[in-house]
Amino acid sequence: AVVSTQSTGAASSSLDSTIKLWDLDSSKQIKSIDAGPVDCWTVAFSPDGQYIGSGSHSGKINLFGIESGKLEQSLDTRGKFIMSIAYSPDGHYIACGGIDGIVCIFDLATGKLLHTLEGHAMPIRSLTFSPDSQLLTTCSDDTSIKIYDVQHANLIGTLSGHGSYVLCVDFCPDNTHFATSSSDRKVKVWDAGMRRCVHTFSEHSDQVWGVAYNENGSKLVSVSDDRNIIIYECPI
């Protein structure tokens, strides 16, 4: 599930091939979108709150209009099952990570595939743009994290430190740090410029599926198979 930054709404994806929109104030379902014919694995709101991007088993990014509830555009990666998806904050790009370890970056204005990045050897569980939309950070089952220059598609750095699958990555609003969570039960905070880990949290007792900053970057939250949600004070 993902929360919109433009409203009090949220969207959830499901293996039943539907995307559901929810009002967080009333906890009621607003709309259900048929994303079939195969299951819908991941969703993301566009920065303007007008569209929902969804990754599919067929290797296509499907863009649905929130008002219309209909498929507005389909972007073909010519690849495999899409496991992760992210819009750039400036609304110019959308990126996805595949089960084959390949990252694709599209220009939203033209719908054209700009870059294909083949840095990972295993599935890409999560990816995120920096707040200034200049960097793309990806994480994978190969236990590595990679940082790319979006405009030129250059690999800036490969970071290691987790002992197992890296499941989630989120950039801090300060445009300097990002956080990762892993099957190794750790949450790590990294300095993007220095390309090094600056802190490791070891509070969880099972794999950590999600990590996210709040709006101003003062707090970090993680969620784990140990059934705990932990909130950390930031910056480190």
mmCIF file of C-alpha atoms in Angstrom:
data_model
loop_
_atom_site.group_PDB
_atom_site.id
_atom_site.type_symbol
_atom_site.label_atom_id
_atom_site.label_comp_id
_atom_site.label_asym_id
_atom_site.label_seq_id
_atom_site.Cartn_x
_atom_site.Cartn_y
_atom_site.Cartn_z
ATOM 1 C CA ALA A 1 0.000 0.000 0.000
ATOM 2 C CA VAL A 2 1.055 3.601 -0.571
ATOM 3 C CA VAL A 3 -0.217 6.933 0.793
ATOM 4 C CA SER A 4 -0.798 9.970 -1.428
ATOM 5 C CA THR A 5 1.102 13.152 -0.565
ATOM 6 C CA GLN A 6 -1.614 15.240 -2.238
ATOM 7 C CA SER A 7 -4.636 14.038 -0.261
ATOM 8 C CA THR A 8 -5.811 11.867 2.620
ATOM 9 C CA GLY A 9 -6.006 8.901 0.270
ATOM 10 C CA ALA A 10 -4.134 5.620 0.030
ATOM 11 C CA ALA A 11 -3.907 2.892 -2.587
ATOM 12 C CA SER A 12 -3.399 -0.841 -2.143
ATOM 13 C CA SER A 13 -2.483 -3.527 -4.654
ATOM 14 C CA SER A 14 -3.542 -7.142 -4.501
ATOM 15 C CA LEU A 15 -3.001 -10.568 -5.995
ATOM 16 C CA ASP A 16 -6.700 -10.465 -6.991
ATOM 17 C CA SER A 17 -5.737 -8.027 -9.801
ATOM 18 C CA THR A 18 -7.366 -4.965 -8.232
ATOM 19 C CA ILE A 19 -6.130 -1.585 -7.031
ATOM 20 C CA LYS A 20 -8.252 -0.138 -4.256
ATOM 21 C CA LEU A 21 -8.364 3.530 -3.244
ATOM 22 C CA TRP A 22 -9.090 4.386 0.375
ATOM 23 C CA ASP A 23 -9.970 7.499 2.359
ATOM 24 C CA LEU A 24 -7.772 7.468 5.446
ATOM 25 C CA ASP A 25 -10.000 9.835 7.423
ATOM 26 C CA SER A 26 -13.090 7.636 7.124
ATOM 27 C CA SER A 27 -11.246 4.319 6.578
ATOM 28 C CA LYS A 28 -13.640 3.654 3.706
ATOM 29 C CA GLN A 29 -12.959 2.354 0.213
ATOM 30 C CA ILE A 30 -13.413 5.055 -2.435
ATOM 31 C CA LYS A 31 -12.843 3.119 -5.615
ATOM 32 C CA SER A 32 -11.755 -0.243 -7.000
ATOM 33 C CA ILE A 33 -9.748 -0.400 -10.252
ATOM 34 C CA ASP A 34 -9.468 -3.576 -12.304
ATOM 35 C CA ALA A 35 -5.736 -3.984 -13.012
ATOM 36 C CA GLY A 36 -6.067 -7.501 -14.513
ATOM 37 C CA PRO A 37 -5.712 -9.941 -16.070
ATOM 38 C CA VAL A 38 -2.793 -10.863 -13.780
ATOM 39 C CA ASP A 39 -2.075 -9.902 -10.185
ATOM 40 C CA CYS A 40 -1.044 -6.353 -9.341
ATOM 41 C CA TRP A 41 2.169 -6.428 -7.335
ATOM 42 C CA THR A 42 3.142 -2.798 -6.676
ATOM 43 C CA VAL A 43 1.634 0.706 -6.898
ATOM 44 C CA ALA A 44 2.795 4.331 -6.651
ATOM 45 C CA PHE A 45 1.012 7.693 -6.769
ATOM 46 C CA SER A 46 2.190 10.290 -9.271
ATOM 47 C CA PRO A 47 3.529 13.445 -7.559
ATOM 48 C CA ASP A 48 0.496 15.466 -8.717
ATOM 49 C CA GLY A 49 -1.879 12.846 -7.317
ATOM 50 C CA GLN A 50 -3.627 12.335 -10.665
ATOM 51 C CA TYR A 51 -2.380 8.858 -11.549
ATOM 52 C CA ILE A 52 -1.480 5.530 -10.006
ATOM 53 C CA GLY A 53 1.387 3.592 -11.546
ATOM 54 C CA SER A 54 1.288 -0.172 -11.272
ATOM 55 C CA GLY A 55 3.856 -2.853 -12.086
ATOM 56 C CA SER A 56 2.697 -6.038 -13.762
ATOM 57 C CA HIS A 57 3.764 -9.626 -14.372
ATOM 58 C CA SER A 58 3.961 -8.882 -18.097
ATOM 59 C CA GLY A 59 6.786 -6.352 -17.650
ATOM 60 C CA LYS A 60 4.569 -3.330 -18.293
ATOM 61 C CA ILE A 61 4.015 -0.237 -16.164
ATOM 62 C CA ASN A 62 0.310 0.593 -16.272
ATOM 63 C CA LEU A 63 -0.802 4.141 -15.443
ATOM 64 C CA PHE A 64 -4.384 4.500 -14.202
ATOM 65 C CA GLY A 65 -6.282 7.776 -13.861
ATOM 66 C CA ILE A 66 -7.495 8.237 -10.301
ATOM 67 C CA GLU A 67 -10.638 10.122 -11.354
ATOM 68 C CA SER A 68 -11.448 7.911 -14.346
ATOM 69 C CA GLY A 69 -10.383 4.635 -12.785
ATOM 70 C CA LYS A 70 -9.244 3.601 -16.257
ATOM 71 C CA LEU A 71 -5.949 2.624 -17.860
ATOM 72 C CA GLU A 72 -4.530 5.829 -19.378
ATOM 73 C CA GLN A 73 -1.078 4.685 -20.533
ATOM 74 C CA SER A 74 1.041 1.548 -20.663
ATOM 75 C CA LEU A 75 4.859 1.586 -20.713
ATOM 76 C CA ASP A 76 6.547 -1.593 -21.940
ATOM 77 C CA THR A 77 9.906 -2.521 -20.411
ATOM 78 C CA ARG A 78 10.135 -5.562 -22.709
ATOM 79 C CA GLY A 79 11.306 -7.295 -19.568
ATOM 80 C CA LYS A 80 9.956 -9.526 -16.852
ATOM 81 C CA PHE A 81 7.800 -9.295 -13.737
ATOM 82 C CA ILE A 82 8.015 -5.786 -12.209
ATOM 83 C CA MET A 83 8.590 -5.934 -8.444
ATOM 84 C CA SER A 84 9.086 -2.244 -7.620
ATOM 85 C CA ILE A 85 8.081 1.136 -9.017
ATOM 86 C CA ALA A 86 8.765 4.812 -8.213
ATOM 87 C CA TYR A 87 7.945 8.253 -9.615
ATOM 88 C CA SER A 88 10.564 10.992 -9.519
ATOM 89 C CA PRO A 89 9.392 13.851 -7.249
ATOM 90 C CA ASP A 90 9.589 16.336 -10.151
ATOM 91 C CA GLY A 91 7.147 14.177 -12.138
ATOM 92 C CA HIS A 92 9.472 13.764 -15.126
ATOM 93 C CA TYR A 93 10.364 10.100 -14.709
ATOM 94 C CA ILE A 94 9.038 6.753 -13.583
ATOM 95 C CA ALA A 95 11.373 3.871 -12.761
ATOM 96 C CA CYS A 96 10.774 0.192 -12.155
ATOM 97 C CA GLY A 97 12.804 -2.769 -10.931
ATOM 98 C CA GLY A 98 12.316 -6.263 -12.289
ATOM 99 C CA ILE A 99 12.617 -9.803 -11.030
ATOM 100 C CA ASP A 100 15.541 -10.140 -13.470
ATOM 101 C CA GLY A 101 17.539 -7.393 -11.696
ATOM 102 C CA ILE A 102 17.045 -4.812 -14.451
ATOM 103 C CA VAL A 103 15.986 -1.188 -13.815
ATOM 104 C CA CYS A 104 14.092 0.776 -16.472
ATOM 105 C CA ILE A 105 13.623 4.559 -16.436
ATOM 106 C CA PHE A 106 10.907 6.166 -18.596
ATOM 107 C CA ASP A 107 10.301 9.777 -19.628
ATOM 108 C CA LEU A 108 6.679 10.397 -18.651
ATOM 109 C CA ALA A 109 6.165 13.250 -21.112
ATOM 110 C CA THR A 110 7.047 11.113 -24.133
ATOM 111 C CA GLY A 111 6.443 7.611 -22.757
ATOM 112 C CA LYS A 112 9.848 6.579 -24.059
ATOM 113 C CA LEU A 113 12.272 4.236 -22.353
ATOM 114 C CA LEU A 114 15.289 6.397 -21.484
ATOM 115 C CA HIS A 115 17.616 4.022 -19.669
ATOM 116 C CA THR A 116 17.983 0.314 -19.002
ATOM 117 C CA LEU A 117 20.296 -0.381 -16.051
ATOM 118 C CA GLU A 118 21.644 -3.893 -15.563
ATOM 119 C CA GLY A 119 23.571 -3.471 -12.319
ATOM 120 C CA HIS A 120 21.834 -6.055 -10.131
ATOM 121 C CA ALA A 121 22.114 -9.828 -10.388
ATOM 122 C CA MET A 122 18.861 -10.649 -8.567
ATOM 123 C CA PRO A 123 15.318 -9.232 -8.088
ATOM 124 C CA ILE A 124 14.976 -5.539 -7.210
ATOM 125 C CA ARG A 125 12.660 -5.277 -4.221
ATOM 126 C CA SER A 126 12.573 -1.489 -3.951
ATOM 127 C CA LEU A 127 13.835 1.715 -5.542
ATOM 128 C CA THR A 128 13.483 5.419 -4.812
ATOM 129 C CA PHE A 129 14.457 8.786 -6.274
ATOM 130 C CA SER A 130 16.223 11.455 -4.256
ATOM 131 C CA PRO A 131 14.017 14.470 -3.390
ATOM 132 C CA ASP A 132 15.754 16.557 -6.100
ATOM 133 C CA SER A 133 15.123 13.748 -8.647
ATOM 134 C CA GLN A 134 18.822 13.617 -9.552
ATOM 135 C CA LEU A 135 19.634 10.215 -8.024
ATOM 136 C CA LEU A 136 17.972 6.799 -8.132
ATOM 137 C CA THR A 137 18.717 4.307 -5.361
ATOM 138 C CA THR A 138 17.935 0.617 -5.842
ATOM 139 C CA CYS A 139 18.147 -2.426 -3.571
ATOM 140 C CA SER A 140 18.121 -6.096 -4.391
ATOM 141 C CA ASP A 141 18.138 -9.706 -3.257
ATOM 142 C CA ASP A 142 21.832 -9.683 -4.225
ATOM 143 C CA THR A 143 22.337 -7.814 -0.870
ATOM 144 C CA SER A 144 23.643 -4.663 -2.583
ATOM 145 C CA ILE A 145 22.386 -1.085 -2.909
ATOM 146 C CA LYS A 146 23.192 0.954 -6.018
ATOM 147 C CA ILE A 147 23.073 4.706 -6.633
ATOM 148 C CA TYR A 148 22.599 6.026 -10.181
ATOM 149 C CA ASP A 149 22.801 9.456 -11.759
ATOM 150 C CA VAL A 150 19.339 9.653 -13.351
ATOM 151 C CA GLN A 151 20.113 12.003 -16.227
ATOM 152 C CA HIS A 152 23.181 10.171 -17.513
ATOM 153 C CA ALA A 153 22.362 6.686 -16.172
ATOM 154 C CA ASN A 154 25.826 6.461 -14.593
ATOM 155 C CA LEU A 155 26.418 4.107 -11.681
ATOM 156 C CA ILE A 156 27.719 6.362 -8.904
ATOM 157 C CA GLY A 157 28.268 3.706 -6.284
ATOM 158 C CA THR A 158 27.557 0.177 -5.068
ATOM 159 C CA LEU A 159 27.061 -0.169 -1.310
ATOM 160 C CA SER A 160 27.311 -3.333 0.744
ATOM 161 C CA GLY A 161 26.725 -4.032 4.409
ATOM 162 C CA HIS A 162 23.526 -6.052 4.678
ATOM 163 C CA GLY A 163 23.868 -9.784 5.211
ATOM 164 C CA SER A 164 20.811 -10.830 3.227
ATOM 165 C CA TYR A 165 18.129 -9.572 0.808
ATOM 166 C CA VAL A 166 17.689 -5.778 0.911
ATOM 167 C CA LEU A 167 13.913 -5.387 0.927
ATOM 168 C CA CYS A 168 13.209 -1.660 1.023
ATOM 169 C CA VAL A 169 14.871 1.713 0.483
ATOM 170 C CA ASP A 170 13.614 5.243 1.184
ATOM 171 C CA PHE A 171 15.338 8.605 0.661
ATOM 172 C CA CYS A 172 15.334 11.166 3.452
ATOM 173 C CA PRO A 173 13.798 14.585 2.676
ATOM 174 C CA ASP A 174 17.201 16.140 3.510
ATOM 175 C CA ASN A 175 18.403 14.858 0.104
ATOM 176 C CA THR A 176 21.537 13.504 1.803
ATOM 177 C CA HIS A 177 20.597 10.308 3.616
ATOM 178 C CA PHE A 178 18.591 7.224 2.745
ATOM 179 C CA ALA A 179 17.530 4.177 4.761
ATOM 180 C CA THR A 180 17.358 0.487 3.904
ATOM 181 C CA SER A 181 15.800 -2.561 5.550
ATOM 182 C CA SER A 182 16.745 -6.179 5.075
ATOM 183 C CA SER A 183 16.071 -9.854 5.734
ATOM 184 C CA ASP A 184 19.114 -9.670 8.021
ATOM 185 C CA ARG A 185 16.798 -7.930 10.554
ATOM 186 C CA LYS A 186 18.735 -4.653 10.274
ATOM 187 C CA VAL A 187 17.773 -1.099 9.321
ATOM 188 C CA LYS A 188 20.658 0.980 8.004
ATOM 189 C CA VAL A 189 21.022 4.715 7.368
ATOM 190 C CA TRP A 190 23.408 5.754 4.600
ATOM 191 C CA ASP A 191 25.055 8.995 3.504
ATOM 192 C CA ALA A 192 24.459 9.213 -0.271
ATOM 193 C CA GLY A 193 27.310 11.636 -0.927
ATOM 194 C CA MET A 194 29.875 9.775 1.169
ATOM 195 C CA ARG A 195 28.417 6.434 -0.002
ATOM 196 C CA ARG A 196 28.755 4.809 3.391
ATOM 197 C CA CYS A 197 26.597 3.515 6.239
ATOM 198 C CA VAL A 198 26.363 5.997 9.105
ATOM 199 C CA HIS A 199 24.160 3.998 11.492
ATOM 200 C CA THR A 200 22.685 0.520 11.942
ATOM 201 C CA PHE A 201 19.539 -0.247 13.950
ATOM 202 C CA SER A 202 19.268 -3.837 15.223
ATOM 203 C CA GLU A 203 16.013 -3.683 17.175
ATOM 204 C CA HIS A 204 14.022 -6.161 15.054
ATOM 205 C CA SER A 205 14.131 -9.930 15.580
ATOM 206 C CA ASP A 206 12.921 -10.928 12.101
ATOM 207 C CA GLN A 207 13.225 -9.675 8.525
ATOM 208 C CA VAL A 208 12.321 -6.011 8.016
ATOM 209 C CA TRP A 209 10.015 -5.546 5.029
ATOM 210 C CA GLY A 210 9.522 -1.791 5.035
ATOM 211 C CA VAL A 211 11.241 1.435 6.035
ATOM 212 C CA ALA A 212 10.088 5.043 5.494
ATOM 213 C CA TYR A 213 10.849 8.596 6.596
ATOM 214 C CA ASN A 214 8.207 11.063 7.722
ATOM 215 C CA GLU A 215 7.640 14.280 5.739
ATOM 216 C CA ASN A 216 10.449 16.317 7.316
ATOM 217 C CA GLY A 217 12.918 13.491 7.886
ATOM 218 C CA SER A 218 12.865 13.810 11.671
ATOM 219 C CA LYS A 219 11.655 10.222 12.153
ATOM 220 C CA LEU A 220 12.126 6.848 10.499
ATOM 221 C CA VAL A 221 9.690 3.930 10.790
ATOM 222 C CA SER A 222 10.229 0.236 10.062
ATOM 223 C CA VAL A 223 7.930 -2.792 9.938
ATOM 224 C CA SER A 224 8.960 -6.406 10.384
ATOM 225 C CA ASP A 225 7.825 -10.028 10.412
ATOM 226 C CA ASP A 226 8.390 -9.854 14.174
ATOM 227 C CA ARG A 227 5.026 -8.001 14.231
ATOM 228 C CA ASN A 228 6.590 -4.780 15.477
ATOM 229 C CA ILE A 229 6.528 -1.285 14.027
ATOM 230 C CA ILE A 230 9.490 0.714 15.323
ATOM 231 C CA ILE A 231 9.932 4.505 15.148
ATOM 232 C CA TYR A 232 13.437 5.988 15.292
ATOM 233 C CA GLU A 233 14.534 9.566 15.899
ATOM 234 C CA CYS A 234 16.526 11.163 13.055
ATOM 235 C CA PRO A 235 18.871 12.559 11.944
ATOM 236 C CA ILE A 236 21.555 10.265 13.243
#
